[in-house]
Tab-separated table of C-alpha atoms in Angstrom:
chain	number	residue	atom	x	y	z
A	147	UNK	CA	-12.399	27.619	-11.709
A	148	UNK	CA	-9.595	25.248	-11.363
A	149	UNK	CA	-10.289	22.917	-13.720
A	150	UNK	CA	-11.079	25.306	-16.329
A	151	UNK	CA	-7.721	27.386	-15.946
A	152	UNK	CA	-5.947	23.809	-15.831
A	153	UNK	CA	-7.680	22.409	-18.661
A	154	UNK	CA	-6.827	25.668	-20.901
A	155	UNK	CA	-2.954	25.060	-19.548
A	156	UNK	CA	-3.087	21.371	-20.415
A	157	UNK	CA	-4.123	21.991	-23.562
A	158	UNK	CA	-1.475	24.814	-24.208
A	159	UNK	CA	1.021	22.856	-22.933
A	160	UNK	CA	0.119	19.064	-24.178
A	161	UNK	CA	0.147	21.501	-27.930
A	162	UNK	CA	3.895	22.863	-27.283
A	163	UNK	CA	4.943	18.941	-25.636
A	164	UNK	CA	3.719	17.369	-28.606
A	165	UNK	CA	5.609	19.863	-30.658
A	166	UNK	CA	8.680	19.864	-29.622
A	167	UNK	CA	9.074	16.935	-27.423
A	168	UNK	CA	6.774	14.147	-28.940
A	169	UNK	CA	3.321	12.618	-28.608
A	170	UNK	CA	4.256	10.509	-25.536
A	171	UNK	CA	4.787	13.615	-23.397
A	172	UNK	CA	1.922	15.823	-24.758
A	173	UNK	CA	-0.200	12.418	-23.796
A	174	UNK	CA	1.686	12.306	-19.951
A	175	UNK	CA	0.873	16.307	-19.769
A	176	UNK	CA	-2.800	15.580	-20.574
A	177	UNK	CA	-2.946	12.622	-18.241
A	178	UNK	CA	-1.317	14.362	-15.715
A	179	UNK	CA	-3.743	17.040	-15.927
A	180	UNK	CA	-6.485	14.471	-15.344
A	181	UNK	CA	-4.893	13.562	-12.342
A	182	UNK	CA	-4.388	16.788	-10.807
A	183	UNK	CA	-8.141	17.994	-11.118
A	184	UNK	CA	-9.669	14.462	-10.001
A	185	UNK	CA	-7.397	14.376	-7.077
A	186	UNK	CA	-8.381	18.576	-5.916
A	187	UNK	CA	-12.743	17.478	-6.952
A	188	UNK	CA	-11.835	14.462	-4.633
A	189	UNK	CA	-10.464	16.247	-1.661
A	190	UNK	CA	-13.022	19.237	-2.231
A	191	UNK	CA	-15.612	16.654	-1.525
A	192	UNK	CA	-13.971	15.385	0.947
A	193	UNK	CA	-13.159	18.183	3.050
A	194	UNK	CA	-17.068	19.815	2.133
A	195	UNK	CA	-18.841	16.927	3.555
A	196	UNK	CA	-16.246	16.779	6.925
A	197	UNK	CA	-17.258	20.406	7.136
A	198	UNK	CA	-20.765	19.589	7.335
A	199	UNK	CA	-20.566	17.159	9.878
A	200	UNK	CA	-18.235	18.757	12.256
A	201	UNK	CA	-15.431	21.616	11.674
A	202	UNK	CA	-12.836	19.333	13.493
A	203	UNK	CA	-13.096	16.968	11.014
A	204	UNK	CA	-11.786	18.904	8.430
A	205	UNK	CA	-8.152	18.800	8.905
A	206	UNK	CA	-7.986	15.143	9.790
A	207	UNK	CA	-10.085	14.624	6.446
A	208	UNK	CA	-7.725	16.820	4.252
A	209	UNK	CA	-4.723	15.237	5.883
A	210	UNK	CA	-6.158	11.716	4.941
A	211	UNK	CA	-7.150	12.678	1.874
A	212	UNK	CA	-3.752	13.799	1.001
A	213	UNK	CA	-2.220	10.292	1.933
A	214	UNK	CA	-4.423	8.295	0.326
A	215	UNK	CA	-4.066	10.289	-2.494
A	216	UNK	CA	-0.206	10.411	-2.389
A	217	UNK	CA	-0.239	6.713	-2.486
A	218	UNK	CA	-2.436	6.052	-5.038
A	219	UNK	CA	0.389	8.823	-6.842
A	220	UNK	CA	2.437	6.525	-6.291
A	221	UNK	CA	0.876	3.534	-7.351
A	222	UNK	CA	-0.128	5.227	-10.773
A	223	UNK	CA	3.547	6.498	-11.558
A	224	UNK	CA	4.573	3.157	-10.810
A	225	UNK	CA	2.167	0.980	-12.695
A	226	UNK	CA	3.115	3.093	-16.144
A	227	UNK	CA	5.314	1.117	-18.260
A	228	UNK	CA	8.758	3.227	-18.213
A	229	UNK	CA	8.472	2.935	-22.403
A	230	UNK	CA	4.890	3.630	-22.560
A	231	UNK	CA	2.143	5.221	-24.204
A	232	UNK	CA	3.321	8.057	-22.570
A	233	UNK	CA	6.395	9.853	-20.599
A	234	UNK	CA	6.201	9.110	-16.764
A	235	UNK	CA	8.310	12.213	-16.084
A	236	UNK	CA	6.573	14.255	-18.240
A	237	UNK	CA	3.610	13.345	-16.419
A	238	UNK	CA	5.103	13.945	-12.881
A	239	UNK	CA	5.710	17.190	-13.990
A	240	UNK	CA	2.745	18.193	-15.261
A	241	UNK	CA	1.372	17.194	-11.470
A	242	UNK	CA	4.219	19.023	-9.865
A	243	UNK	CA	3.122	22.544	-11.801
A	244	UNK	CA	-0.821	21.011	-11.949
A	245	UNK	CA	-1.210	20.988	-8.376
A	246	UNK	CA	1.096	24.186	-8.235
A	247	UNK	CA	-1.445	25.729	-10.278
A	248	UNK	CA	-4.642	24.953	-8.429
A	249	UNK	CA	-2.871	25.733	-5.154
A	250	UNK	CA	-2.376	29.398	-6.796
A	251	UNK	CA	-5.988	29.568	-8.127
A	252	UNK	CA	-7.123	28.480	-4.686
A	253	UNK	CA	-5.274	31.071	-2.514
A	254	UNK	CA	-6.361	34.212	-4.978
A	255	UNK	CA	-10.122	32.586	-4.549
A	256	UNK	CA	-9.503	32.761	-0.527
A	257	UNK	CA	-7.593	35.859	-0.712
A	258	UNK	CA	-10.704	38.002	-3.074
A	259	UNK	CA	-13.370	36.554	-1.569
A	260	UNK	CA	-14.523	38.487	1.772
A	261	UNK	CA	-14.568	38.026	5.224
A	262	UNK	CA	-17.039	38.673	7.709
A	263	UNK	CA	-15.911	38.415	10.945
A	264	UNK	CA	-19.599	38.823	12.133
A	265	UNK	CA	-22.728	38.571	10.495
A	266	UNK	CA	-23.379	41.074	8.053
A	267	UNK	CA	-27.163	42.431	8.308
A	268	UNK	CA	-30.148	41.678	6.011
A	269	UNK	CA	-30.266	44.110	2.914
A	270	UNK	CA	-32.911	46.987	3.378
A	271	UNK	CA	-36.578	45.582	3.676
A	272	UNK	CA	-35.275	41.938	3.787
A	273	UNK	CA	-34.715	42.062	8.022
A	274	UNK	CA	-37.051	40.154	10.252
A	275	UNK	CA	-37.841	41.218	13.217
A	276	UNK	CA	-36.952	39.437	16.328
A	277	UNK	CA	-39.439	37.520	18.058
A	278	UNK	CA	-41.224	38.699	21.073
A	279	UNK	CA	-40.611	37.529	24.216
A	280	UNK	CA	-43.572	35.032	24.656
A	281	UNK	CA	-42.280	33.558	21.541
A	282	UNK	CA	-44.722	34.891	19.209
A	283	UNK	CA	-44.030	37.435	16.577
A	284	UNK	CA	-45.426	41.527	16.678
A	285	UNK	CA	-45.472	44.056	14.134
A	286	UNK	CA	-45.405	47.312	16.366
């Protein structure tokens, strides 16, 4: 869901950039964009396989995750050419409100979805019955 709400945005607001600010920063919007969703797939895989290995590694993976990704950020703003193809700032920006975005779209995911603080039971006719004591399994 987050990279189709952020794709319609980028789209919307690469348009307007171009517009009234120039082809440079409707191209940093766009790129910026890009960044933002690969670096949220990356640390959704990340975090999902940590999760299926061990609960406690999920923080520790999210938290590197986030570094790595902060420096390679970094490196990325930094490697532009400040007269580019397209505006560095611009593109900052657009992973400043980007990740704002997802962030937003993530919480109201988290916040809708429901809870079950214990198991919830089969549906009607779906339950199986528990097994008998010897280990093998009765019908009445």
């Amino acid at each position: 869901m987050g990279a189709l709400v952020t794709g319609a945005v980028a789209v919307v607001a690469a348009l307007v950039a171009g517009l009234i600010a120039g082809w440079a920063d409707a191209a940093g919007v766009l790129v910026g964009a890009a960044v933002v969703t690969a670096f949220f797939v990356v640390s959704g895989v990340v975090i999902a396989w940590a999760g299926r290995i061990d609960d406690t590694f999920t923080l520790p993976a999210a938290l590197g995750t986030f570094f790595v990704k902060a420096v390679v950020l970094f490196g990325i703003l930094n490697a532009l050419p400040e007269d580019g193809w397209l505006d560095r700032r611009t593109m900052a920006w657009s992973v400043i409100v980007g990740a704002l975005l997802w962030s937003g779209i993530q919480l109201r995911w988290v916040w809708t979805r429901p809870l079950y603080y214990v198991t919830p039971p089969p549906p009607p006719g779906q339950g199986s019955l528990p097994p008998a004591p010897d280990g093998t399994a009765t019908r009445g």
